[in-house]
Amino acid sequence: MGYRVAVVGATGAVGREMLKTLAERHFPIKDIAAVASGRSTGSQVSFGDTSVLTVQNLEKFDFAGWDIGLFSPGAAISAVHAPRAAAAGCLVIDNTSQFRMDPDVPLVVPEVNPHALGRIRRGIIANPNCSTIQMVVALKPLHDRFRVKRVVVATYQSVSGAGKEGMDELFVQTKAGFVNDPIRTEVFPKQIAHNCIPQIDIFMDDGSTKEEWKMAVETRKILDPDIKVIATCVRVPVFIGHAEAVHVEFERPVSVAEARAALREAPGVTVVDTREDGGYITPLDSQGEDATYVSRIRKDPTVEHGLAFWCVADNLRKGAALNAVQIAEMLVAQGLLARKAA
Ligand SMILES: NC(=O)c1ccc[n+]([C@@H]2O[C@H](COP(=O)([O-])OP(=O)(O)OC[C@H]3O[C@@H](n4cnc5c(N)ncnc54)[C@H](OP(=O)(O)O)[C@@H]3O)[C@@H](O)[C@H]2O)c1
């Protein structure tokens, strides 16, 4: 018994991680297609330890007969091809920002709001933004017990969040810096090597960036429409792994011990917090890992019921590919794809 799975954006940072994750987790697959743009048609990507897939052109790809489409080709491309796939009967799990705030599209983090999968109206499910996913995974057990009122978060986001070209730019600029070559800036708005950039995505009218807006509106859609979020999103010269300094104000009293116990029991969360040199998780530690890590848990004495913590996850895994594959696994477990399996 298995499913026909099309990975769209298969040559990209997220798409490659999706192929890896599907293979590692032994997702029940009958047939798998790697799909990308005409630029990479005919090139090859690996699937698992032994298979190699030849990349197909999205423009010409017929989704009829395919059960699941795991999409990460960019928002403008998903806008056109995700509805086309859905109309052909292929259920789409989309990693781009295109459908996240569509009221008819569930925005799902399996550990947080699996019930949202009960309302699939357009044949599309959206995967949240990478920085939102790890934050709501950590907030969920705390919200259940102490009710989150307000979140102040500063992010430290790796260049892989901007795809393969973002990773290449950090590598090339870092090397150029050491050998005294001129530094060219194409992907990021300023030099990223040896630097931090307080801008991710475009500016909005109120002076925030779209990444900061996404963290606020997506958290409300996934967790609770009453939660207030103010974010400052910063790109840092790290290849993989996003970190966040999260400051939370609760309705109810909360102690560090209670928060730690709630986080330790929460699915998807690993607490590493020994209050000694190196007793916390960094982005480099999180690379290739599935967990959302929480460290540096402490009281915020500047508000009535406040807590501060440090949250880290691999943005390509829990922030993208793993979350999408977990959604697919949940669809299988809930029987939402069962009729198609053979
Ligand atoms: N990186 C992350 O941490 C992360 C997390 C969550 C969500 N996302 C979202 O996922 C999407 C992809 O991100 P990424 O990091 O994987 O980017 P990426 O490394 O730049 O890869 C982009 C992928 O999309 C394909 N693509 C581009 N234009 C296409 C077209 N016209 N038709 C078909 N395929 C096309 C590319 O294929 P070619 O090789 O043929 O160009 C490539 O496979 C973005 O919307 C991003 O916002 C990324």
PDB file of N, CA and C in Angstrom, residues 35-77:
ATOM      1  N   VAL A  35       9.864  17.339  -9.397  1.00  0.00           N
ATOM      2  CA  VAL A  35       9.379  18.317 -10.369  1.00  0.00           C
ATOM      3  C   VAL A  35       9.991  19.680 -10.043  1.00  0.00           C
ATOM      4  N   ALA A  36      10.423  20.397 -11.073  1.00  0.00           N
ATOM      5  CA  ALA A  36      10.974  21.755 -10.861  1.00  0.00           C
ATOM      6  C   ALA A  36      10.760  22.559 -12.139  1.00  0.00           C
ATOM      7  N   SER A  37      11.561  23.594 -12.327  1.00  0.00           N
ATOM      8  CA  SER A  37      11.355  24.451 -13.503  1.00  0.00           C
ATOM      9  C   SER A  37      12.027  23.843 -14.742  1.00  0.00           C
ATOM     10  N   GLY A  38      11.765  24.470 -15.884  1.00  0.00           N
ATOM     11  CA  GLY A  38      12.399  24.016 -17.130  1.00  0.00           C
ATOM     12  C   GLY A  38      13.919  24.080 -17.050  1.00  0.00           C
ATOM     13  N   ARG A  39      14.450  24.948 -16.156  1.00  0.00           N
ATOM     14  CA  ARG A  39      15.910  25.092 -16.029  1.00  0.00           C
ATOM     15  C   ARG A  39      16.572  23.788 -15.603  1.00  0.00           C
ATOM     16  N   SER A  40      15.883  23.016 -14.776  1.00  0.00           N
ATOM     17  CA  SER A  40      16.532  21.804 -14.261  1.00  0.00           C
ATOM     18  C   SER A  40      15.902  20.520 -14.800  1.00  0.00           C
ATOM     19  N   THR A  41      15.010  20.651 -15.790  1.00  0.00           N
ATOM     20  CA  THR A  41      14.404  19.442 -16.375  1.00  0.00           C
ATOM     21  C   THR A  41      15.505  18.518 -16.893  1.00  0.00           C
ATOM     22  N   GLY A  42      15.393  17.244 -16.543  1.00  0.00           N
ATOM     23  CA  GLY A  42      16.381  16.257 -17.007  1.00  0.00           C
ATOM     24  C   GLY A  42      17.552  16.082 -16.057  1.00  0.00           C
ATOM     25  N   SER A  43      17.732  17.004 -15.105  1.00  0.00           N
ATOM     26  CA  SER A  43      18.805  16.813 -14.124  1.00  0.00           C
ATOM     27  C   SER A  43      18.349  15.762 -13.099  1.00  0.00           C
ATOM     28  N   GLN A  44      19.242  15.371 -12.218  1.00  0.00           N
ATOM     29  CA  GLN A  44      18.889  14.278 -11.314  1.00  0.00           C
ATOM     30  C   GLN A  44      19.009  14.683  -9.847  1.00  0.00           C
ATOM     31  N   VAL A  45      18.106  14.139  -9.046  1.00  0.00           N
ATOM     32  CA  VAL A  45      18.185  14.351  -7.587  1.00  0.00           C
ATOM     33  C   VAL A  45      18.094  12.978  -6.925  1.00  0.00           C
ATOM     34  N   SER A  46      18.716  12.855  -5.762  1.00  0.00           N
ATOM     35  CA  SER A  46      18.665  11.538  -5.127  1.00  0.00           C
ATOM     36  C   SER A  46      17.465  11.431  -4.204  1.00  0.00           C
ATOM     37  N   PHE A  47      16.993  10.189  -4.088  1.00  0.00           N
ATOM     38  CA  PHE A  47      15.877   9.873  -3.184  1.00  0.00           C
ATOM     39  C   PHE A  47      16.280   8.641  -2.385  1.00  0.00           C
ATOM     40  N   GLY A  48      16.484   8.824  -1.090  1.00  0.00           N
ATOM     41  CA  GLY A  48      16.975   7.720  -0.270  1.00  0.00           C
ATOM     42  C   GLY A  48      18.419   7.396  -0.637  1.00  0.00           C
ATOM     43  N   ASP A  49      18.882   6.251  -0.180  1.00  0.00           N
ATOM     44  CA  ASP A  49      20.294   5.899  -0.387  1.00  0.00           C
ATOM     45  C   ASP A  49      20.567   5.369  -1.783  1.00  0.00           C
ATOM     46  N   THR A  50      19.542   4.855  -2.434  1.00  0.00           N
ATOM     47  CA  THR A  50      19.827   4.133  -3.685  1.00  0.00           C
ATOM     48  C   THR A  50      19.133   4.685  -4.931  1.00  0.00           C
ATOM     49  N   SER A  51      18.063   5.485  -4.763  1.00  0.00           N
ATOM     50  CA  SER A  51      17.312   5.914  -5.957  1.00  0.00           C
ATOM     51  C   SER A  51      17.751   7.279  -6.446  1.00  0.00           C
ATOM     52  N   VAL A  52      17.694   7.445  -7.761  1.00  0.00           N
ATOM     53  CA  VAL A  52      17.951   8.739  -8.393  1.00  0.00           C
ATOM     54  C   VAL A  52      16.731   9.058  -9.258  1.00  0.00           C
ATOM     55  N   LEU A  53      16.229  10.296  -9.107  1.00  0.00           N
ATOM     56  CA  LEU A  53      15.037  10.690  -9.865  1.00  0.00           C
ATOM     57  C   LEU A  53      15.429  11.716 -10.917  1.00  0.00           C
ATOM     58  N   THR A  54      14.832  11.616 -12.087  1.00  0.00           N
ATOM     59  CA  THR A  54      15.066  12.599 -13.135  1.00  0.00           C
ATOM     60  C   THR A  54      14.010  13.697 -13.006  1.00  0.00           C
ATOM     61  N   VAL A  55      14.475  14.930 -12.971  1.00  0.00           N
ATOM     62  CA  VAL A  55      13.582  16.064 -12.698  1.00  0.00           C
ATOM     63  C   VAL A  55      12.681  16.339 -13.906  1.00  0.00           C
ATOM     64  N   GLN A  56      11.383  16.534 -13.601  1.00  0.00           N
ATOM     65  CA  GLN A  56      10.393  16.812 -14.653  1.00  0.00           C
ATOM     66  C   GLN A  56       9.972  18.282 -14.594  1.00  0.00           C
ATOM     67  N   ASN A  57       9.478  18.753 -15.727  1.00  0.00           N
ATOM     68  CA  ASN A  57       9.106  20.167 -15.861  1.00  0.00           C
ATOM     69  C   ASN A  57       7.685  20.410 -15.332  1.00  0.00           C
ATOM     70  N   LEU A  58       7.556  21.305 -14.360  1.00  0.00           N
ATOM     71  CA  LEU A  58       6.248  21.589 -13.764  1.00  0.00           C
ATOM     72  C   LEU A  58       5.220  22.017 -14.809  1.00  0.00           C
ATOM     73  N   GLU A  59       5.655  22.831 -15.772  1.00  0.00           N
ATOM     74  CA  GLU A  59       4.721  23.334 -16.789  1.00  0.00           C
ATOM     75  C   GLU A  59       4.019  22.194 -17.517  1.00  0.00           C
ATOM     76  N   LYS A  60       4.738  21.082 -17.674  1.00  0.00           N
ATOM     77  CA  LYS A  60       4.192  19.970 -18.462  1.00  0.00           C
ATOM     78  C   LYS A  60       3.705  18.824 -17.580  1.00  0.00           C
ATOM     79  N   PHE A  61       3.815  18.975 -16.281  1.00  0.00           N
ATOM     80  CA  PHE A  61       3.505  17.852 -15.392  1.00  0.00           C
ATOM     81  C   PHE A  61       1.993  17.715 -15.203  1.00  0.00           C
ATOM     82  N   ASP A  62       1.474  16.496 -15.435  1.00  0.00           N
ATOM     83  CA  ASP A  62       0.047  16.214 -15.280  1.00  0.00           C
ATOM     84  C   ASP A  62      -0.180  15.592 -13.897  1.00  0.00           C
ATOM     85  N   PHE A  63      -0.917  16.288 -13.037  1.00  0.00           N
ATOM     86  CA  PHE A  63      -1.123  15.820 -11.668  1.00  0.00           C
ATOM     87  C   PHE A  63      -2.223  14.758 -11.543  1.00  0.00           C
ATOM     88  N   ALA A  64      -2.923  14.458 -12.622  1.00  0.00           N
ATOM     89  CA  ALA A  64      -3.985  13.437 -12.551  1.00  0.00           C
ATOM     90  C   ALA A  64      -3.362  12.109 -12.124  1.00  0.00           C
ATOM     91  N   GLY A  65      -3.971  11.473 -11.128  1.00  0.00           N
ATOM     92  CA  GLY A  65      -3.469  10.180 -10.659  1.00  0.00           C
ATOM     93  C   GLY A  65      -2.422  10.286  -9.561  1.00  0.00           C
ATOM     94  N   TRP A  66      -1.979  11.519  -9.250  1.00  0.00           N
ATOM     95  CA  TRP A  66      -1.030  11.697  -8.140  1.00  0.00           C
ATOM     96  C   TRP A  66      -1.815  12.024  -6.877  1.00  0.00           C
ATOM     97  N   ASP A  67      -1.439  11.395  -5.760  1.00  0.00           N
ATOM     98  CA  ASP A  67      -2.215  11.547  -4.519  1.00  0.00           C
ATOM     99  C   ASP A  67      -1.836  12.810  -3.749  1.00  0.00           C
ATOM    100  N   ILE A  68      -0.539  13.071  -3.612  1.00  0.00           N
ATOM    101  CA  ILE A  68      -0.073  14.198  -2.791  1.00  0.00           C
ATOM    102  C   ILE A  68       0.965  14.998  -3.565  1.00  0.00           C
ATOM    103  N   GLY A  69       0.849  16.324  -3.492  1.00  0.00           N
ATOM    104  CA  GLY A  69       1.881  17.200  -4.042  1.00  0.00           C
ATOM    105  C   GLY A  69       2.522  17.968  -2.901  1.00  0.00           C
ATOM    106  N   LEU A  70       3.808  17.762  -2.694  1.00  0.00           N
ATOM    107  CA  LEU A  70       4.535  18.540  -1.676  1.00  0.00           C
ATOM    108  C   LEU A  70       5.203  19.688  -2.425  1.00  0.00           C
ATOM    109  N   PHE A  71       4.687  20.891  -2.238  1.00  0.00           N
ATOM    110  CA  PHE A  71       5.090  22.034  -3.065  1.00  0.00           C
ATOM    111  C   PHE A  71       6.047  22.980  -2.331  1.00  0.00           C
ATOM    112  N   SER A  72       7.134  23.392  -3.005  1.00  0.00           N
ATOM    113  CA  SER A  72       7.973  24.505  -2.520  1.00  0.00           C
ATOM    114  C   SER A  72       8.662  25.203  -3.697  1.00  0.00           C
ATOM    115  N   PRO A  73       7.895  25.635  -4.707  1.00  0.00           N
ATOM    116  CA  PRO A  73       8.531  26.276  -5.866  1.00  0.00           C
ATOM    117  C   PRO A  73       8.505  27.807  -5.796  1.00  0.00           C
ATOM    118  N   GLY A  74       8.096  28.385  -4.670  1.00  0.00           N
ATOM    119  CA  GLY A  74       7.935  29.841  -4.570  1.00  0.00           C
ATOM    120  C   GLY A  74       6.461  30.205  -4.696  1.00  0.00           C
ATOM    121  N   ALA A  75       6.083  31.318  -4.057  1.00  0.00           N
ATOM    122  CA  ALA A  75       4.665  31.670  -3.935  1.00  0.00           C
ATOM    123  C   ALA A  75       3.981  31.887  -5.297  1.00  0.00           C
ATOM    124  N   ALA A  76       4.635  32.615  -6.192  1.00  0.00           N
ATOM    125  CA  ALA A  76       3.995  32.933  -7.473  1.00  0.00           C
ATOM    126  C   ALA A  76       3.750  31.667  -8.294  1.00  0.00           C
ATOM    127  N   ILE A  77       4.644  30.699  -8.174  1.00  0.00           N
ATOM    128  CA  ILE A  77       4.494  29.451  -8.941  1.00  0.00           C
ATOM    129  C   ILE A  77       3.407  28.587  -8.296  1.00  0.00           C
TER     130      ILE A  77
END
